XYZ file of C-alpha atoms in Angstrom:
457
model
C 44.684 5.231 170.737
C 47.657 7.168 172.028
C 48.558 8.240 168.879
C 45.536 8.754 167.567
C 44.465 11.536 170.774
C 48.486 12.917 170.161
C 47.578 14.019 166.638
C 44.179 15.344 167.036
C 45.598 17.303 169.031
C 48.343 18.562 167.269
C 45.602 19.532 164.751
C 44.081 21.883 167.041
C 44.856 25.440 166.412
C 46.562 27.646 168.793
C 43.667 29.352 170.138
C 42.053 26.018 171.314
C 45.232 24.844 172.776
C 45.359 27.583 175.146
C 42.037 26.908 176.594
C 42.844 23.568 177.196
C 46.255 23.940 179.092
C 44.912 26.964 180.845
C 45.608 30.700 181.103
C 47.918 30.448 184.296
C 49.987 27.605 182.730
C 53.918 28.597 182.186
C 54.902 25.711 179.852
C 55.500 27.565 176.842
C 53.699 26.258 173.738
C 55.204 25.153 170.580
C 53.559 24.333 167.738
C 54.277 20.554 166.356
C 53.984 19.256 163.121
C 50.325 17.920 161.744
C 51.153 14.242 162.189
C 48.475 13.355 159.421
C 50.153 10.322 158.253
C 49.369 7.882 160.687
C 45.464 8.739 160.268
C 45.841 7.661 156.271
C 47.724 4.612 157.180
C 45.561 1.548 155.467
C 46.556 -2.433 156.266
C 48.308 -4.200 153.600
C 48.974 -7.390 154.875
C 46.180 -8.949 156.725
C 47.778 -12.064 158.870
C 45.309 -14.989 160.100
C 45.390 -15.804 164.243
C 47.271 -18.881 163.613
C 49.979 -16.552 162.709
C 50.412 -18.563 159.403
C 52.166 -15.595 157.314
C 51.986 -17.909 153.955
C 48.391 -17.200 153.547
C 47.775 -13.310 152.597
C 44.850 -12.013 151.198
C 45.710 -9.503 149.050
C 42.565 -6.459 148.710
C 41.125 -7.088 145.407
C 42.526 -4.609 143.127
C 39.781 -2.489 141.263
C 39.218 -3.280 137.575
C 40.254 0.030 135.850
C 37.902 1.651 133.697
C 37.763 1.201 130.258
C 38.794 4.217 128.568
C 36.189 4.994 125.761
C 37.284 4.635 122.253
C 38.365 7.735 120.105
C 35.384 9.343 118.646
C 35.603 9.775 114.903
C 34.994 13.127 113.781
C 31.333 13.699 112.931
C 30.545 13.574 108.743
C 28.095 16.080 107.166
C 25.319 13.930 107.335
C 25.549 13.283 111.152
C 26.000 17.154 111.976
C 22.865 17.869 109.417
C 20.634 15.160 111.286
C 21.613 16.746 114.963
C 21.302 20.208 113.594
C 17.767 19.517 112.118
C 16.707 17.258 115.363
C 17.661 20.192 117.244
C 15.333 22.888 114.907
C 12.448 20.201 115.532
C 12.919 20.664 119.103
C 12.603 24.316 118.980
C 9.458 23.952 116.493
C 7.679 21.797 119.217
C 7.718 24.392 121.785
C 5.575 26.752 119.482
C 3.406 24.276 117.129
C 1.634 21.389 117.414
C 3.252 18.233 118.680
C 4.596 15.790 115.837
C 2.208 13.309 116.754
C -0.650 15.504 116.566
C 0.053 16.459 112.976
C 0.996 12.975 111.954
C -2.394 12.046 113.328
C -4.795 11.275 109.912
C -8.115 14.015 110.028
C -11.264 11.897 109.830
C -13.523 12.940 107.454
C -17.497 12.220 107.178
C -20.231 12.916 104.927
C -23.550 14.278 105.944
C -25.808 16.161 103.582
C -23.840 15.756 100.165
C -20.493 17.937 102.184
C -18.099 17.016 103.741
C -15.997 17.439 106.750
C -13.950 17.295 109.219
C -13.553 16.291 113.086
C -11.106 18.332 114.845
C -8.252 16.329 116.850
C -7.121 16.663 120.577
C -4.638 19.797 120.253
C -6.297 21.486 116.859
C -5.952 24.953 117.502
C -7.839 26.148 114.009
C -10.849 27.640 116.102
C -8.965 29.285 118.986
C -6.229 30.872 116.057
C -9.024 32.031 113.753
C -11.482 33.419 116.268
C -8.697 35.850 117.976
C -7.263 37.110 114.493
C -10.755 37.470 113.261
C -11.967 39.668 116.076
C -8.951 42.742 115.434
C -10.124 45.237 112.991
C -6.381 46.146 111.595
C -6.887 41.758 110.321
C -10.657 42.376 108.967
C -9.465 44.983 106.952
C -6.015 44.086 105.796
C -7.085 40.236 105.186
C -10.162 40.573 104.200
C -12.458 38.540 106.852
C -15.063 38.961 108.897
C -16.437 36.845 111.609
C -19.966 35.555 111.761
C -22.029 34.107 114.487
C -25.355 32.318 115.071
C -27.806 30.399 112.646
C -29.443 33.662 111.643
C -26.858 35.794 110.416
C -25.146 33.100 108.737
C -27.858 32.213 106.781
C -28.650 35.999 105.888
C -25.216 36.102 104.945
C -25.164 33.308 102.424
C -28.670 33.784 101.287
C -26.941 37.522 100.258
C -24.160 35.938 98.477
C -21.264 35.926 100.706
C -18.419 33.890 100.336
C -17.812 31.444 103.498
C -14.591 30.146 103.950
C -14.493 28.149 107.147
C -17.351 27.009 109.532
C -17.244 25.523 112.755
C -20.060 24.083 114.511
C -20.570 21.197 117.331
C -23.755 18.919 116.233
C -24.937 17.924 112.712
C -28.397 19.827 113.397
C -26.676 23.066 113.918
C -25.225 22.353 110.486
C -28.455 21.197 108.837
C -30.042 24.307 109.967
C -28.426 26.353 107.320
C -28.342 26.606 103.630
C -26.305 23.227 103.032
C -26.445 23.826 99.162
C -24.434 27.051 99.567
C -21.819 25.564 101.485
C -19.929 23.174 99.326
C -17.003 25.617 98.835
C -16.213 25.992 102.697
C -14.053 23.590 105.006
C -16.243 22.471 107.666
C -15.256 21.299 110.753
C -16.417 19.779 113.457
C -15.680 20.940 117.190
C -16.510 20.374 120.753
C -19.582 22.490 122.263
C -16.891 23.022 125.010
C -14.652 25.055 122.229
C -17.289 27.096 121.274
C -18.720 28.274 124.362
C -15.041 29.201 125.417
C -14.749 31.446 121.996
C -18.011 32.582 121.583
C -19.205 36.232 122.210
C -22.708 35.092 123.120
C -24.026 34.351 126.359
C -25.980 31.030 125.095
C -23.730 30.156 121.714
C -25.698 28.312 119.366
C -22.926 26.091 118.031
C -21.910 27.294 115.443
C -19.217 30.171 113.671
C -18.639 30.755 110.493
C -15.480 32.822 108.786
C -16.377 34.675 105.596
C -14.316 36.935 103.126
C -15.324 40.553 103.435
C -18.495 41.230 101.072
C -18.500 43.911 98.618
C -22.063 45.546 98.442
C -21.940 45.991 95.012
C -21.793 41.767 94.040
C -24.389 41.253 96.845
C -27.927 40.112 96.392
C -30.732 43.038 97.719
C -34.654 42.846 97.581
C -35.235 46.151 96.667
C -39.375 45.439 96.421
C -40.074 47.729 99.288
C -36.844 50.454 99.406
C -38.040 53.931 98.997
C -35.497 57.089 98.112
C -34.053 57.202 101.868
C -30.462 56.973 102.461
C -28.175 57.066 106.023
C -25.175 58.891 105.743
C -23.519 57.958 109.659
C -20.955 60.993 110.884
C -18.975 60.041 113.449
C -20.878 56.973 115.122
C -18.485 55.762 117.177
C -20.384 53.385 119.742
C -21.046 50.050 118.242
C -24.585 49.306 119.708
C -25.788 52.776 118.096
C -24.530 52.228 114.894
C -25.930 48.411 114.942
C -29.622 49.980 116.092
C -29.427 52.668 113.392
C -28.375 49.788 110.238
C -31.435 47.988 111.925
C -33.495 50.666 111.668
C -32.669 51.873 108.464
C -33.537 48.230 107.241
C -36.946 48.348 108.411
C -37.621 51.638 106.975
C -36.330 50.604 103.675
C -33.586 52.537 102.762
C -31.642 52.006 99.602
C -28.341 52.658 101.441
C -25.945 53.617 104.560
C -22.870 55.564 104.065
C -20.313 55.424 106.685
C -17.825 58.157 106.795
C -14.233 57.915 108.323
C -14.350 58.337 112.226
C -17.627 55.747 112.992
C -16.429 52.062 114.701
C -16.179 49.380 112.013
C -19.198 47.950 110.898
C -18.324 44.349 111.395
C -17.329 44.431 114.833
C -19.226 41.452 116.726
C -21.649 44.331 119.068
C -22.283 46.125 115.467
C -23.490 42.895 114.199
C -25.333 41.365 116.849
C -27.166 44.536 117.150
C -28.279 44.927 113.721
C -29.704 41.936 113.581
C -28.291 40.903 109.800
C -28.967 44.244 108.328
C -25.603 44.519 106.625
C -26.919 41.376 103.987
C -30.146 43.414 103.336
C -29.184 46.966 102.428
C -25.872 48.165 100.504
C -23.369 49.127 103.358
C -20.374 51.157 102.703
C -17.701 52.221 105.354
C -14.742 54.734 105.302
C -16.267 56.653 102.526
C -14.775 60.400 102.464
C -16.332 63.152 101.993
C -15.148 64.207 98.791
C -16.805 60.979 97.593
C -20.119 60.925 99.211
C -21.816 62.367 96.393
C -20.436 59.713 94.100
C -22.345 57.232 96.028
C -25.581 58.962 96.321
C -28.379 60.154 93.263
C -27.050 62.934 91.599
C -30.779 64.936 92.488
C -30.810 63.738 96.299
C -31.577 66.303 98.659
C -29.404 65.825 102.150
C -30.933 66.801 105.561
C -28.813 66.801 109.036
C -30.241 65.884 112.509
C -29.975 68.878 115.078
C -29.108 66.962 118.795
C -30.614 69.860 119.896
C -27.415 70.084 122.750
C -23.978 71.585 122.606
C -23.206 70.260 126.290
C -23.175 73.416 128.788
C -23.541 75.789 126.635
C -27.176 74.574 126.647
C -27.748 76.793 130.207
C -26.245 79.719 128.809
C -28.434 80.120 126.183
C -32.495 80.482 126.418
C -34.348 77.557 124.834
C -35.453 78.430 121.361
C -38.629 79.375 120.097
C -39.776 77.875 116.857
C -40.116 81.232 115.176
C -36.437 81.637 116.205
C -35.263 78.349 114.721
C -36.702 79.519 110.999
C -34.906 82.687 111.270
C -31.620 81.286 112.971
C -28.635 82.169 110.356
C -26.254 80.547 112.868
C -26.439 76.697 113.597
C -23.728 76.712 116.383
C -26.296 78.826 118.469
C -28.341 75.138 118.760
C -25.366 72.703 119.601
C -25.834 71.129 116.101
C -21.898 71.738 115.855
C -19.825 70.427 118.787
C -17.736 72.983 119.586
C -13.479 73.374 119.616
C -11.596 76.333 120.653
C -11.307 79.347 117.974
C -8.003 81.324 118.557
C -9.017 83.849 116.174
C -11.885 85.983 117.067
C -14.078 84.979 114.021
C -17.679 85.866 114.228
C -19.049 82.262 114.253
C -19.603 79.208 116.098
C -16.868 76.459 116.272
C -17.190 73.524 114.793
C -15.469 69.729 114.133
C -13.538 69.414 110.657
C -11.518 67.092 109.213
C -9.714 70.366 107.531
C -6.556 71.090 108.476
C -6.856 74.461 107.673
C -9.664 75.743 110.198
C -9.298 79.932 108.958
C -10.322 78.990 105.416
C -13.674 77.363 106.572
C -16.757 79.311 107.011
C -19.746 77.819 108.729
C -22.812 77.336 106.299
C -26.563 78.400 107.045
C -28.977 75.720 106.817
C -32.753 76.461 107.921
C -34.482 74.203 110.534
C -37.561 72.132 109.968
C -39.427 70.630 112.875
C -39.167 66.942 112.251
C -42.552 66.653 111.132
C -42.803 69.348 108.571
C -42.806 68.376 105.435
C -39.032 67.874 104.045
C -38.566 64.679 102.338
C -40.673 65.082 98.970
C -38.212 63.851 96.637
C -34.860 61.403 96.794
C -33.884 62.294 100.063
C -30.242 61.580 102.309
C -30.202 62.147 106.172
C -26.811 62.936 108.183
C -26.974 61.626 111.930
C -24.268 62.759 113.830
C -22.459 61.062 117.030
C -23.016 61.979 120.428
C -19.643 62.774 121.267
C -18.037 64.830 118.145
C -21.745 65.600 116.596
C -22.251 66.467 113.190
C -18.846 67.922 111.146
C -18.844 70.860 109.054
C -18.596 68.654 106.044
C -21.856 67.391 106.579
C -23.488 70.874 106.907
C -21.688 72.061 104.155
C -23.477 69.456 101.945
C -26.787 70.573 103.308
C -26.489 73.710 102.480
C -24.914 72.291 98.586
C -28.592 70.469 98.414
C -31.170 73.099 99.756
C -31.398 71.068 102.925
C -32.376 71.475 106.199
C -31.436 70.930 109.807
C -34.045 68.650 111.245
C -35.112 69.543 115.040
C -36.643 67.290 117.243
C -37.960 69.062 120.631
C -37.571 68.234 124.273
C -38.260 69.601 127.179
C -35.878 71.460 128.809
C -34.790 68.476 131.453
C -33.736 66.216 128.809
C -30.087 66.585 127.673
C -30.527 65.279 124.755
C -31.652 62.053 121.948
C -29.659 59.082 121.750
C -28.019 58.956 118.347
C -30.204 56.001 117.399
C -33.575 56.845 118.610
C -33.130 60.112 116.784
C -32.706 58.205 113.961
C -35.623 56.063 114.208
C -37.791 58.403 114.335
C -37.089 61.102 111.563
C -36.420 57.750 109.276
C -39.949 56.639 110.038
C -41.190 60.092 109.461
C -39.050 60.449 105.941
C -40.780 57.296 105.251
C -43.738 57.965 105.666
C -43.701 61.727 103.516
C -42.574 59.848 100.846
C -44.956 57.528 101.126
C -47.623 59.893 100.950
C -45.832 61.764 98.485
C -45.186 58.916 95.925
C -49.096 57.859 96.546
C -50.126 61.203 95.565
C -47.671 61.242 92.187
C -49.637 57.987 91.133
C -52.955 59.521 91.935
C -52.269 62.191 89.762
C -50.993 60.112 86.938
C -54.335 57.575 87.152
C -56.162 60.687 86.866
C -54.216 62.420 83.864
C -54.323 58.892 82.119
C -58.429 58.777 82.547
C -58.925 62.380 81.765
C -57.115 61.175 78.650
C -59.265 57.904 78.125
C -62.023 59.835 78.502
C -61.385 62.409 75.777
C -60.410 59.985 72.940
């Protein structure tokens, strides 16, 4: 124990020896050697108490470990196997487990088709559903995205090409046209799934992925269309544009023009709110002007609709009369132009053109027509501008091409202005019904020219 006290001590440092032989002590201090040794001292020799020295026990001596053979140097085929178990790995984090692909897809027979039930981990609806939504895939793949029992079945009735449909109970299936069908991979999903990827507030079970249609290979019933087309400038809110297709369907129009600028027509709002008007009526989007003609009768006359509001310039200038509005030779004085700034001092109204040459332009004169005047007598195209840019000078410029006119609808003077599609509703419904009367009066006049004739021989 001596010992033991004598070198912890010695391992003290010299600070800690000083405090413990005291400030006032004059034995001078020397430092000794670490006597470490005796603290690492183990017995060897371990005797019994009979003092019999013959019998030792010896501390059993610890088996050394065997020392692992020499690795032979790996072959081809074992580096290839870890270098593609180690690509596998990577491929897990991303895709599907190997399991889940491995597992065989169940397939059952309803109805004369065919399909299939989706596994635990299929990620076919989620994938599809988010591509199908961005415009830049609708347009560069060629999809679109369907939803509901109604538009689906307006869709194939039309003669659209479905690719893929998803839905969660056989009667959501049996509700559509089964026979037209038999080309598409159907699948069968959770109601869970659907509600998560649905748009709708109550989903009705079922989605359905078709290729893009092309009006022209589309089926139409063209018994009640009359000589009214839509030419859309610039719609660029999605629930407008739906409203106006769904308009023009039940005013029977023989077809909508869309030029560059308005939102994509099969954008989920666009076609919940047109309630499947695209499969009724030939719809054609990012059509230029330099080809609108091209896609309209070469004798069609083209009208625009005046918003009757430039913004604030509407309190700087007095509300016309309608003796003014015949004899207006300006259309910018009305707001039927939205306005941008002019840094030349040219002697007209701004206006919004695709042109990049703005000094080359000059603004046409169109006359105005109250709405219900009479100005659709023969084949007959109206222009109905945005809210936000209003009409181009493109559009106008046509007008004036066709002998047209600028359409006015009156408010009072509290009103800012028409929504886009309520103005259209109601000068399509009034073109309607001129050319209504006027194609009634045409056969009139023909039944009475062909009896006049009977009568004679």
């Amino acid at each position: 124990m001596a010992a033991y006290m004598r070198s912890v001590f010695c391992l003290l440092p010299f600070e800690s020896k000083a405090i413990l032989l005291g400030k006032r002590s004059s034995r001078p201090i020397a430092e000794s050697k670490r006597y470490v040794r005796g603290l690492r001292r183990k017995p060897v020799n371990v005797l019994f108490p009979e003092d019999d020295t013959s019998k030792v026990i010896k501390p059993k001596s610890v088996p050394r470990q065997q020392q692992p053979e020499k690795m032979e140097k790996p072959t081809k085929d074992i580096r290839d196997n870890a270098e593609r178990k180690f690509v596998n790995e990577r491929k897990s984090v991303y895709t599907v487990p190997k399991d889940v692909q491995k597992r065989p897809i169940t397939q059952d027979e309803i109805a004369g088709l065919r399909f299939e039930r989706a596994f635990s981990g299929d990620k076919r609806l989620s994938r599809v559903v988010s591509v199908a939504r961005s415009r830049t895939f609708r347009e560069h793949q060629g999809k679109i995205l369907l939803e509901g029992r109604r538009l689906i079945s307006d869709a194939l009735n039309a003669g659209a090409i479905p690719q893929m449909v998803f839905f969660s109970s056989m009667d959501r299936l049996l509700e559509l046209p089964v026979v037209k069908l038999k080309r598409a991979t159907l699948v069968k999903v959770k109601f869970e799934d659907i509600k998560i990827w649905s748009d709708l507030v109550a989903p009705q079970g079922v989605i359905a992925i078709f290729s893009r249609p092309d009006p022209s290979k589309l089926k139409y019933n063209s018994d009640y269309s009359i000589p009214l087309s839509v030419i859309c400038d610039n719609i660029r809110d999605p629930g407008n544009l739906g409203t106006i297709l769904r308009c023009a369907d039940a005013a029977g129009c023989q077809s909508v023009l869309l030029t560059k600028g308005c939102v994509d027509a099969w954008e989920p709002k666009v076609l919940r709110a047109a309630m499947g008007a695209h499969f009724r009526l030939p719809l054609y989007s990012n059509v230029h002007w330099d080809d609108i003609e091209n896609h309209l009768p070469k004798s069609v006359t083209v009208h625009v609709a005046d918003s009757g509001n430039s913004g604030n310039r509407r309190m700087e200038i007095a509300e016309p009369k309608p003796d003014e509005l015949k004899t207006s030779q300006k259309a910018g004085y009305y707001g039927w132009v939205r306005a941008q700034p002019n840094h030349k001092q040219v002697d007209y109204e701004d206006y919004d053109s695709d042109s990049d040459n703005e000094y080359e332009l000059s603004l046409p004169t169109v006359e105005t027509k109250l709405y219900h005047e009479p100005w659709a007598q023969s084949t007959t195209a109206l222009v109905i501008g945005g809210e936000t840019h209003g009409l181009s000078v493109e559009s106008v410029q046509l007008a004036e091409k066709t002998s047209g006119h600028r359409l006015f609808i009156p408010v009072v003077p509290e009103v800012d202005s028409l929504n886009s599609a309520m103005a259209a509703s109601i000068l399509l419904f009034e073109g309607r019904k001129q050319l209504m009367q006027q194609l009634h009066s045409i056969k009139s006049k023909s039944q009475i020219v062909n009896r006049t004739k009977h009568v004679i021989k």
